Amino acid sequence: MRRLRSVKIVATLGPASNDYDTIRALHEAGADVFRLNMSHGSHDEIRERHQIIRQVEKDLDSPIAILADLQGPKLRVGVFANDAEELVEGAVFRLDLDPKPGDVSRVCLPHPEIFAALEPGARLLVNDGKIRLVVQDCGQDFANCSVEVGGTISNRKGVNVPDVVLPLAALSAKDRDDLEFVCQLGVDWLALSFVQRAKDVFEARALADGRASILSKIEKPAAVEAFDDILDASDGIMVARGDLGVELPVSAVPPIQKRLVRKCRGAAKPVIVATQMLESMIESPMPTRAEVSDVATAIYEGTDAIMLSAESAAGSYPIEAVQTMNKVAIEVEADPTYSQIIASSRSAKGTSVADGIVAAAREIAEKTEIKAICCFTQSGTTALLTARERPAVPILALTPATGTARRLCLTWGCHCVMTPELERFKGAVVNAARAARSGGFAAEADQIVVTAGVPFNVPGTTNILRIAPCDERLIYNTDPG
């Protein structure tokens, strides 16, 4: 199913989008990746959604990536005797390990690891930052705080601790169970929540054991500080602006987003910009102008994918939300300014043969009438390197590996095509020409760039670039091998 844009769309599934007809309509409207949020839904519900996605994939003969988003450690206060209390600015409020119901002066915070890391002056943000507490003094089982910003605090509200690196594993017991479950199902990507350091990624990778690619969600200040190490350890990144905007000043989020997207592009690793992109479409069939601008900004930055959360999972207009993103993306990418921005922000510095091949393919495509770059890839690396170049023509990623085709659905510009395993380069060129013609990327009179590696079906051997006609008769007449 050909897209008329390069950026990819991730749609979260939920109560508003859990049947075959809706999921198929979402894919036809433009969703390239479906996100299964492990914070919501039982394993039976997740399994059913996974099966529906794979059925849609089969029925439409269109590879689809599935992203399982692990919940991560959730920090919450306990309960109150009156269910809720009103905290006023300047008051003293105590957090402790006492499980008794709380009142206006204290509440249980059942996380001893938080107390072990706290220091005087540290902030605690409750209920998405609506309440702000500052630690005055603390010990192994308590923290006496002053209320900096008051408000209503109620049962089991979430707590953010932005000023310290918490001695928490990124994977809770629930996450470990969920990880094994979705890996057995056969998801393509695992998203790790509340990553703080590269060590968190290594732990998840060991548990996944090659069954899924690892995507780290950047939503804590510690992750921003350790980003280079986290990026090296990860297969992809999600800029999760929800918690990031709680733990950091909201004014800091846009430059962080721009910086992280550019680093991911340079590393040839896919990056998703997520959270509140079309938030008003949960209840309205039309987005706000500011939301459209937010989506457009992420596309102009060169992000691989933009994501819908509650808009497609629980909103009243899930299909319309995908259609809106699709229309915005097509409009932005048709803007001459878009190609200028993308070209000026290209930062690849690789020195391998593969780096040279893909850079040459992009430059040739830009200076001639080439209609597409067709790259044969076993593991996906060649396609990722090609996408890093952000060429002005479509990328056809041809692979015999179903898992590779699915994973690349998250990567900018990649149109994934399944192909049989090949032994000779002439066969690869013929397959590329057929894929370009059948997909509507080129006509018989056109030319394409073909990149591949010899020997075939060996990862990391990209070493050939061929300018090829789409007319098979010319291929057979001119190619020696």
Coordinates of C-alpha atoms in Angstrom, one line a residue:
M1 CA 0.0 0.0 0.0
R2 CA 1.8 3.1 -1.3
R3 CA 2.0 6.2 0.9
L4 CA 2.3 9.6 -0.7
R5 CA 4.6 10.8 2.1
S6 CA 7.9 9.8 3.8
V7 CA 7.1 10.3 7.5
K8 CA 5.3 7.4 9.1
I9 CA 2.2 7.5 11.3
V10 CA 1.9 5.5 14.6
A11 CA -1.6 4.9 15.9
T12 CA -2.4 3.6 19.3
L13 CA -5.1 1.0 19.6
G14 CA -7.7 0.9 22.4
P15 CA -11.4 0.8 23.1
A16 CA -12.2 3.1 20.1
S17 CA -10.1 1.0 17.7
N18 CA -10.2 -2.7 18.7
D19 CA -12.2 -4.4 15.9
Y20 CA -11.2 -5.5 12.4
D21 CA -13.1 -2.9 10.4
T22 CA -11.6 0.0 12.4
I23 CA -8.0 -1.3 12.4
R24 CA -8.2 -1.9 8.7
A25 CA -9.7 1.6 8.1
L26 CA -6.9 3.1 10.2
H27 CA -4.2 1.4 8.1
E28 CA -5.9 2.4 4.9
A29 CA -6.2 6.0 6.2
G30 CA -2.4 6.1 6.8
A31 CA -1.4 4.2 10.0
D32 CA 1.9 2.4 9.3
V33 CA 2.6 1.2 12.9
F34 CA 0.1 0.1 15.5
R35 CA 1.0 0.7 19.2
L36 CA -0.2 -1.7 21.9
N37 CA -0.2 0.2 25.2
M38 CA 0.6 -2.4 27.9
S39 CA -0.7 0.0 30.6
H40 CA -4.2 -0.7 29.4
G41 CA -5.8 -4.0 28.4
S42 CA -5.5 -7.6 29.5
H43 CA -3.2 -10.0 27.7
D44 CA -6.3 -11.5 26.0
E45 CA -7.2 -8.1 24.6
I46 CA -3.7 -7.4 23.5
R47 CA -3.5 -10.9 21.8
E48 CA -6.8 -10.2 20.0
R49 CA -5.6 -6.8 18.7
H50 CA -2.3 -8.4 17.5
Q51 CA -4.2 -11.1 15.6
I52 CA -6.4 -8.5 13.9
I53 CA -3.4 -6.5 12.8
R54 CA -1.8 -9.5 11.3
Q55 CA -5.1 -10.4 9.5
V56 CA -5.3 -6.9 8.1
E57 CA -1.7 -7.2 7.0
K58 CA -2.4 -10.5 5.2
D59 CA -5.7 -9.3 3.6
L60 CA -4.1 -6.1 2.2
D61 CA -0.7 -7.7 1.5
S62 CA 0.9 -4.7 3.3
P63 CA 3.6 -5.1 6.0
I64 CA 2.6 -3.5 9.3
A65 CA 4.8 -2.9 12.3
I66 CA 3.5 -3.6 15.8
L67 CA 5.0 -1.6 18.8
A68 CA 4.3 -2.9 22.3
D69 CA 4.8 0.0 24.8
L70 CA 5.7 -1.3 28.3
Q71 CA 4.2 0.5 31.2
G72 CA 7.4 1.0 33.2
P73 CA 7.6 1.7 37.0
K74 CA 4.6 3.8 38.1
L75 CA 5.2 5.9 41.2
R76 CA 2.0 6.8 43.0
V77 CA 0.9 8.1 46.4
G78 CA -1.4 5.9 48.5
V79 CA -5.0 6.6 49.5
F80 CA -6.7 9.2 51.7
A81 CA -9.2 8.7 54.4
N82 CA -11.5 11.3 52.6
D83 CA -10.4 10.2 49.1
A84 CA -8.9 13.7 48.5
E85 CA -7.5 16.7 50.3
E86 CA -6.7 20.3 49.4
L87 CA -3.1 21.3 49.8
V88 CA -2.4 25.0 50.2
E89 CA 0.7 26.9 49.2
G90 CA 3.2 27.2 52.1
A91 CA 1.8 24.3 54.1
V92 CA 3.9 21.4 55.3
F93 CA 3.1 17.9 53.9
R94 CA 4.8 14.7 54.8
L95 CA 5.3 11.6 52.6
D96 CA 6.2 8.4 54.4
L97 CA 6.0 4.6 54.2
D98 CA 3.1 4.3 56.7
P99 CA 0.3 2.5 54.9
K100 CA -2.5 4.2 56.9
P101 CA -4.9 6.4 54.9
G102 CA -3.6 9.9 54.4
D103 CA -5.0 13.3 55.5
V104 CA -4.2 16.9 54.9
S105 CA -0.8 16.6 56.6
R106 CA 0.5 13.3 55.2
V107 CA 0.1 10.4 52.8
C108 CA 1.9 7.1 52.1
L109 CA 4.4 7.0 49.3
P110 CA 5.0 3.2 49.0
H111 CA 8.4 3.5 47.2
P112 CA 11.3 3.3 49.6
E113 CA 13.7 3.7 46.6
I114 CA 12.5 7.3 46.3
F115 CA 13.3 8.2 49.9
A116 CA 16.8 6.6 49.5
A117 CA 17.5 9.0 46.6
L118 CA 15.9 12.2 47.9
E119 CA 17.9 15.2 49.1
P120 CA 16.7 18.5 50.6
G121 CA 15.7 20.8 47.8
A122 CA 14.5 18.1 45.5
R123 CA 11.1 18.6 43.9
L124 CA 8.2 16.1 43.8
L125 CA 5.5 16.7 41.2
V126 CA 2.1 15.1 41.9
N127 CA -0.7 14.6 39.4
D128 CA 1.2 15.6 36.2
G129 CA 2.9 18.5 38.0
K130 CA -0.3 20.2 39.1
I131 CA 1.0 20.0 42.7
R132 CA 4.6 20.8 43.5
L133 CA 6.4 19.8 46.7
V134 CA 9.9 20.7 47.8
V135 CA 11.8 18.4 50.2
Q136 CA 12.9 20.2 53.4
D137 CA 14.3 17.2 55.2
C138 CA 14.2 13.5 54.6
G139 CA 15.3 10.1 55.7
Q140 CA 15.0 6.4 54.7
D141 CA 11.3 6.3 55.3
F142 CA 10.0 9.9 55.1
A143 CA 10.2 13.3 53.4
N144 CA 8.9 16.5 55.0
C145 CA 8.0 18.9 52.2
S146 CA 6.7 22.4 51.8
V147 CA 3.9 22.9 49.3
E148 CA 5.2 25.1 46.5
V149 CA 2.1 24.8 44.3
G150 CA -1.1 23.6 46.0
G151 CA -4.2 21.9 44.7
T152 CA -6.4 18.8 45.2
I153 CA -4.5 15.6 45.9
S154 CA -6.4 12.4 45.7
N155 CA -6.0 8.6 45.8
R156 CA -3.1 7.0 43.8
K157 CA -2.1 10.1 41.9
G158 CA 1.2 9.8 40.0
V159 CA 4.5 11.2 41.3
N160 CA 7.4 12.5 39.3
V161 CA 10.9 13.1 40.8
P162 CA 12.8 15.1 38.2
D163 CA 15.8 16.2 40.2
V164 CA 17.4 12.8 41.0
V165 CA 18.2 9.6 39.2
L166 CA 16.1 7.0 41.0
P167 CA 17.6 3.5 41.8
L168 CA 14.7 1.9 39.8
A169 CA 14.9 -0.7 37.1
A170 CA 13.2 0.4 33.9
L171 CA 11.4 -2.9 34.0
S172 CA 8.9 -3.8 36.7
A173 CA 7.7 -7.3 37.4
K174 CA 4.7 -6.5 35.2
D175 CA 6.9 -5.3 32.5
R176 CA 8.9 -8.5 32.5
D177 CA 5.8 -10.5 32.2
D178 CA 4.4 -8.3 29.4
L179 CA 7.7 -8.3 27.6
E180 CA 7.8 -12.1 27.4
F181 CA 4.2 -12.2 26.4
V182 CA 4.5 -9.8 23.5
C183 CA 7.7 -11.3 22.3
Q184 CA 6.0 -14.7 22.1
L185 CA 3.2 -13.0 20.2
G186 CA 5.7 -11.6 17.7
V187 CA 5.7 -7.8 18.0
D188 CA 8.3 -5.9 16.1
W189 CA 9.2 -3.2 18.5
L190 CA 9.4 -2.9 22.3
A191 CA 9.1 0.6 23.8
L192 CA 10.7 1.1 27.2
S193 CA 9.2 3.6 29.5
F194 CA 11.1 5.9 31.9
V195 CA 14.6 4.9 30.7
Q196 CA 17.2 6.7 32.7
R197 CA 20.5 5.1 31.5
A198 CA 21.9 2.8 28.9
K199 CA 21.9 0.0 31.4
D200 CA 18.1 0.0 31.3
V201 CA 18.2 -0.8 27.6
F202 CA 20.7 -3.6 28.0
E203 CA 18.4 -5.3 30.5
A204 CA 15.5 -5.2 28.1
R205 CA 17.6 -6.3 25.1
A206 CA 18.8 -9.4 27.1
L207 CA 15.2 -10.4 27.9
A208 CA 14.0 -9.8 24.3
D209 CA 16.9 -11.9 23.0
G210 CA 16.6 -10.7 19.4
R211 CA 12.9 -11.2 19.2
A212 CA 12.0 -7.5 18.9
S213 CA 13.9 -4.2 18.4
I214 CA 14.3 -1.9 21.4
L215 CA 12.9 1.6 21.3
S216 CA 13.7 3.9 24.3
K217 CA 11.2 6.5 25.4
I218 CA 12.9 9.8 26.5
E219 CA 10.7 11.2 29.2
K220 CA 13.0 12.0 32.1
P221 CA 15.8 14.7 32.5
A222 CA 18.3 11.9 33.3
A223 CA 17.6 10.4 29.9
V224 CA 18.2 13.7 28.2
E225 CA 21.5 14.0 29.9
A226 CA 22.5 10.4 29.1
F227 CA 21.0 10.5 25.6
D228 CA 24.1 9.7 23.6
D229 CA 24.7 6.5 25.5
I230 CA 21.0 5.5 25.4
L231 CA 20.9 6.1 21.7
D232 CA 23.9 3.9 21.1
A233 CA 22.2 1.1 23.1
S234 CA 18.8 1.5 21.4
D235 CA 17.4 0.5 18.0
G236 CA 15.1 3.6 18.0
I237 CA 13.9 6.5 20.2
M238 CA 10.6 8.0 21.2
V239 CA 10.5 11.6 22.3
A240 CA 7.7 11.2 24.8
R241 CA 6.8 14.8 25.5
G242 CA 4.2 14.0 28.2
D243 CA 6.3 13.3 31.2
L244 CA 9.2 15.2 29.7
G245 CA 7.0 18.3 29.9
V246 CA 6.1 17.6 33.5
E247 CA 9.7 17.1 34.8
L248 CA 11.2 19.9 32.7
P249 CA 10.0 23.4 32.0
V250 CA 7.7 23.1 29.0
S251 CA 9.8 25.8 27.2
A252 CA 12.7 23.4 27.3
V253 CA 10.9 20.6 25.4
P254 CA 10.9 22.0 21.8
P255 CA 14.7 22.5 21.6
I256 CA 15.2 19.1 23.2
Q257 CA 12.9 17.5 20.6
K258 CA 14.8 19.2 17.8
R259 CA 18.2 18.1 19.2
L260 CA 17.2 14.5 19.8
V261 CA 15.6 14.1 16.4
R262 CA 18.7 15.4 14.7
K263 CA 20.9 13.0 16.7
C264 CA 18.7 10.1 15.8
R265 CA 18.9 11.0 12.1
G266 CA 22.7 11.2 12.3
A267 CA 22.8 7.7 13.9
A268 CA 20.4 6.2 11.3
K269 CA 18.0 5.1 14.0
P270 CA 14.2 5.8 13.7
V271 CA 12.7 8.4 16.0
I272 CA 9.1 9.0 17.0
V273 CA 7.7 12.3 18.2
A274 CA 4.8 11.6 20.5
T275 CA 2.2 13.0 22.9
Q276 CA -0.7 15.4 22.4
M277 CA -0.1 15.9 18.7
L278 CA -3.8 16.1 17.9
E279 CA -5.2 16.1 21.5
S280 CA -8.3 18.1 20.7
M281 CA -9.4 15.4 18.2
I282 CA -10.2 13.1 21.1
E283 CA -13.5 15.0 21.2
S284 CA -13.5 17.1 18.0
P285 CA -13.5 16.1 14.3
M286 CA -11.2 19.1 13.7
P287 CA -7.7 19.8 15.2
T288 CA -6.6 23.2 16.4
R289 CA -4.3 25.3 14.3
A290 CA -1.6 24.9 16.9
E291 CA -1.8 21.1 16.8
V292 CA -1.4 21.1 13.0
S293 CA 1.6 23.4 13.4
D294 CA 3.1 21.0 16.0
V295 CA 2.7 18.0 13.7
A296 CA 4.2 20.0 10.8
T297 CA 7.1 21.1 12.9
A298 CA 8.0 17.5 13.7
I299 CA 7.9 16.6 10.0
Y300 CA 10.0 19.6 9.1
E301 CA 12.6 18.4 11.6
G302 CA 12.8 15.1 9.7
T303 CA 11.4 12.8 12.3
D304 CA 10.7 9.3 11.2
A305 CA 7.3 9.0 12.7
I306 CA 4.5 11.0 14.4
M307 CA 2.2 9.3 16.9
L308 CA -1.4 9.3 18.0
S309 CA -2.2 8.2 21.5
A310 CA -5.6 8.7 23.0
E311 CA -6.8 10.3 19.7
S312 CA -6.9 6.9 18.1
A313 CA -7.2 4.7 21.2
A314 CA -10.1 6.3 23.0
G315 CA -11.2 9.2 21.0
S316 CA -14.4 9.8 19.0
Y317 CA -12.6 10.3 15.7
P318 CA -9.7 7.8 15.4
I319 CA -9.8 7.5 11.6
E320 CA -10.2 11.3 11.1
A321 CA -7.2 11.8 13.3
V322 CA -5.0 9.5 11.1
Q323 CA -6.4 11.2 8.0
T324 CA -5.5 14.6 9.4
M325 CA -1.9 13.6 10.1
N326 CA -1.7 12.0 6.6
K327 CA -2.9 15.2 4.9
V328 CA -0.6 17.5 7.0
A329 CA 2.4 15.2 6.1
I330 CA 1.6 15.3 2.4
E331 CA 1.2 19.1 2.4
V332 CA 4.4 19.7 4.4
E333 CA 6.6 17.3 2.3
A334 CA 5.3 19.0 -0.9
D335 CA 6.6 22.4 0.4
P336 CA 9.9 23.4 -1.3
T337 CA 11.1 24.7 2.1
Y338 CA 10.8 21.1 3.5
S339 CA 13.5 19.7 1.1
Q340 CA 15.7 22.7 1.9
I341 CA 15.4 22.2 5.6
I342 CA 16.0 18.4 5.3
A343 CA 19.1 19.0 3.1
S344 CA 20.6 21.6 5.4
S345 CA 20.2 19.4 8.4
R346 CA 21.8 16.3 6.9
S347 CA 24.6 15.3 9.3
A348 CA 25.8 11.8 8.4
K349 CA 29.5 11.3 8.9
G350 CA 29.9 7.6 8.2
T351 CA 33.0 6.3 6.5
S352 CA 32.2 2.7 5.6
V353 CA 31.6 1.4 2.1
A354 CA 27.8 1.2 2.8
D355 CA 27.8 4.9 3.9
G356 CA 29.4 5.9 0.7
I357 CA 27.1 3.7 -1.4
V358 CA 23.9 5.2 0.1
A359 CA 25.2 8.8 0.0
A360 CA 26.1 8.3 -3.7
A361 CA 22.6 6.8 -4.4
R362 CA 21.0 9.9 -2.8
E363 CA 23.2 12.3 -4.8
I364 CA 22.6 10.5 -8.1
A365 CA 18.8 10.5 -7.5
E366 CA 18.9 14.3 -6.7
K367 CA 20.8 15.2 -9.9
T368 CA 19.1 12.9 -12.4
E369 CA 15.6 11.7 -13.3
I370 CA 15.9 8.6 -11.1
K371 CA 12.5 7.6 -9.8
A372 CA 13.4 5.5 -6.7
I373 CA 16.2 4.0 -4.7
C374 CA 15.8 0.3 -4.4
C375 CA 17.9 -1.3 -1.6
F376 CA 18.1 -5.0 -0.9
T377 CA 18.5 -5.5 2.8
Q378 CA 18.6 -8.6 5.0
S379 CA 18.8 -7.0 8.5
G380 CA 17.5 -3.6 7.5
T381 CA 20.7 -1.7 7.9
T382 CA 21.0 -0.6 4.3
A383 CA 17.5 0.8 4.4
L384 CA 18.2 2.6 7.6
L385 CA 21.4 4.2 6.1
T386 CA 19.5 5.1 3.0
A387 CA 16.7 6.7 5.0
R388 CA 19.3 8.7 7.0
E389 CA 20.2 10.5 3.7
R390 CA 16.5 11.6 3.4
P391 CA 16.5 11.3 -0.4
A392 CA 14.0 13.2 -2.5
V393 CA 12.8 10.0 -4.1
P394 CA 11.0 7.0 -2.6
I395 CA 13.0 4.2 -0.9
L396 CA 12.0 0.7 -1.8
A397 CA 13.3 -1.6 0.9
L398 CA 13.3 -5.1 -0.6
T399 CA 13.9 -8.0 1.8
P400 CA 13.2 -11.7 2.1
A401 CA 12.8 -11.3 5.9
T402 CA 9.3 -10.6 7.0
G403 CA 10.5 -9.2 10.4
T404 CA 12.8 -6.8 8.6
A405 CA 10.0 -5.5 6.4
R406 CA 7.7 -5.0 9.4
R407 CA 10.4 -3.2 11.5
L408 CA 11.2 -0.9 8.6
C409 CA 7.6 0.4 8.5
L410 CA 8.7 2.7 11.3
T411 CA 11.5 4.2 9.2
W412 CA 11.2 7.4 7.2
G413 CA 10.6 7.0 3.5
C414 CA 10.8 3.2 3.4
H415 CA 8.2 1.4 1.3
C416 CA 8.7 -2.3 2.3
V417 CA 8.5 -5.0 -0.3
M418 CA 8.8 -8.8 0.3
T419 CA 11.1 -10.5 -2.2
P420 CA 12.4 -14.1 -2.6
E421 CA 16.0 -14.8 -1.6
L422 CA 18.2 -14.1 -4.5
E423 CA 21.6 -15.6 -5.6
R424 CA 22.6 -13.3 -8.5
F425 CA 22.7 -9.5 -8.9
K426 CA 20.8 -9.5 -12.2
G427 CA 17.8 -11.2 -10.4
A428 CA 17.9 -8.4 -7.8
V429 CA 17.8 -5.7 -10.5
V430 CA 14.9 -7.4 -12.2
N431 CA 13.0 -7.7 -8.9
A432 CA 13.7 -4.1 -8.1
A433 CA 12.4 -3.0 -11.5
R434 CA 9.2 -5.0 -11.1
A435 CA 8.6 -3.7 -7.6
A436 CA 9.1 -0.1 -8.8
R437 CA 6.6 -0.6 -11.7
S438 CA 4.0 -2.6 -9.8
G439 CA 4.0 -0.1 -6.9
G440 CA 3.5 2.9 -9.2
F441 CA 6.9 4.4 -8.4
A442 CA 8.3 4.2 -12.0
A443 CA 7.2 3.4 -15.5
E444 CA 9.0 1.1 -18.0
A445 CA 10.8 4.0 -19.6
D446 CA 12.2 5.2 -16.2
Q447 CA 15.4 4.4 -14.3
I448 CA 16.1 3.4 -10.7
V449 CA 19.1 3.1 -8.4
V450 CA 19.7 -0.4 -7.1
T451 CA 21.9 -1.0 -4.1
A452 CA 22.8 -4.4 -2.8
G453 CA 25.5 -6.5 -1.2
V454 CA 27.4 -9.4 -2.6
P455 CA 27.3 -12.2 -1.4
F456 CA 23.5 -11.9 -1.1
N457 CA 21.6 -12.6 2.1
V458 CA 24.5 -11.7 4.3
P459 CA 23.9 -8.7 6.6
G460 CA 26.2 -5.7 6.4
T461 CA 27.7 -6.3 2.9
T462 CA 26.3 -3.3 0.9
N463 CA 28.9 -2.9 -1.8
I464 CA 27.1 -2.4 -5.2
L465 CA 25.3 0.6 -6.8
R466 CA 23.7 0.2 -10.2
I467 CA 21.7 2.6 -12.3
A468 CA 19.1 0.3 -13.9
P469 CA 16.4 0.7 -16.4
C470 CA 12.9 -0.4 -15.5
D471 CA 12.5 -2.2 -18.8
E472 CA 13.4 -5.8 -18.1
R473 CA 14.5 -6.4 -21.7
L474 CA 17.2 -3.8 -21.3
I475 CA 18.3 -5.3 -18.0
Y476 CA 18.8 -8.7 -19.6
N477 CA 20.5 -7.2 -22.6
T478 CA 23.0 -5.1 -20.6
D479 CA 23.6 -6.8 -17.3
P480 CA 26.3 -9.5 -17.4
G481 CA 25.5 -11.4 -14.2

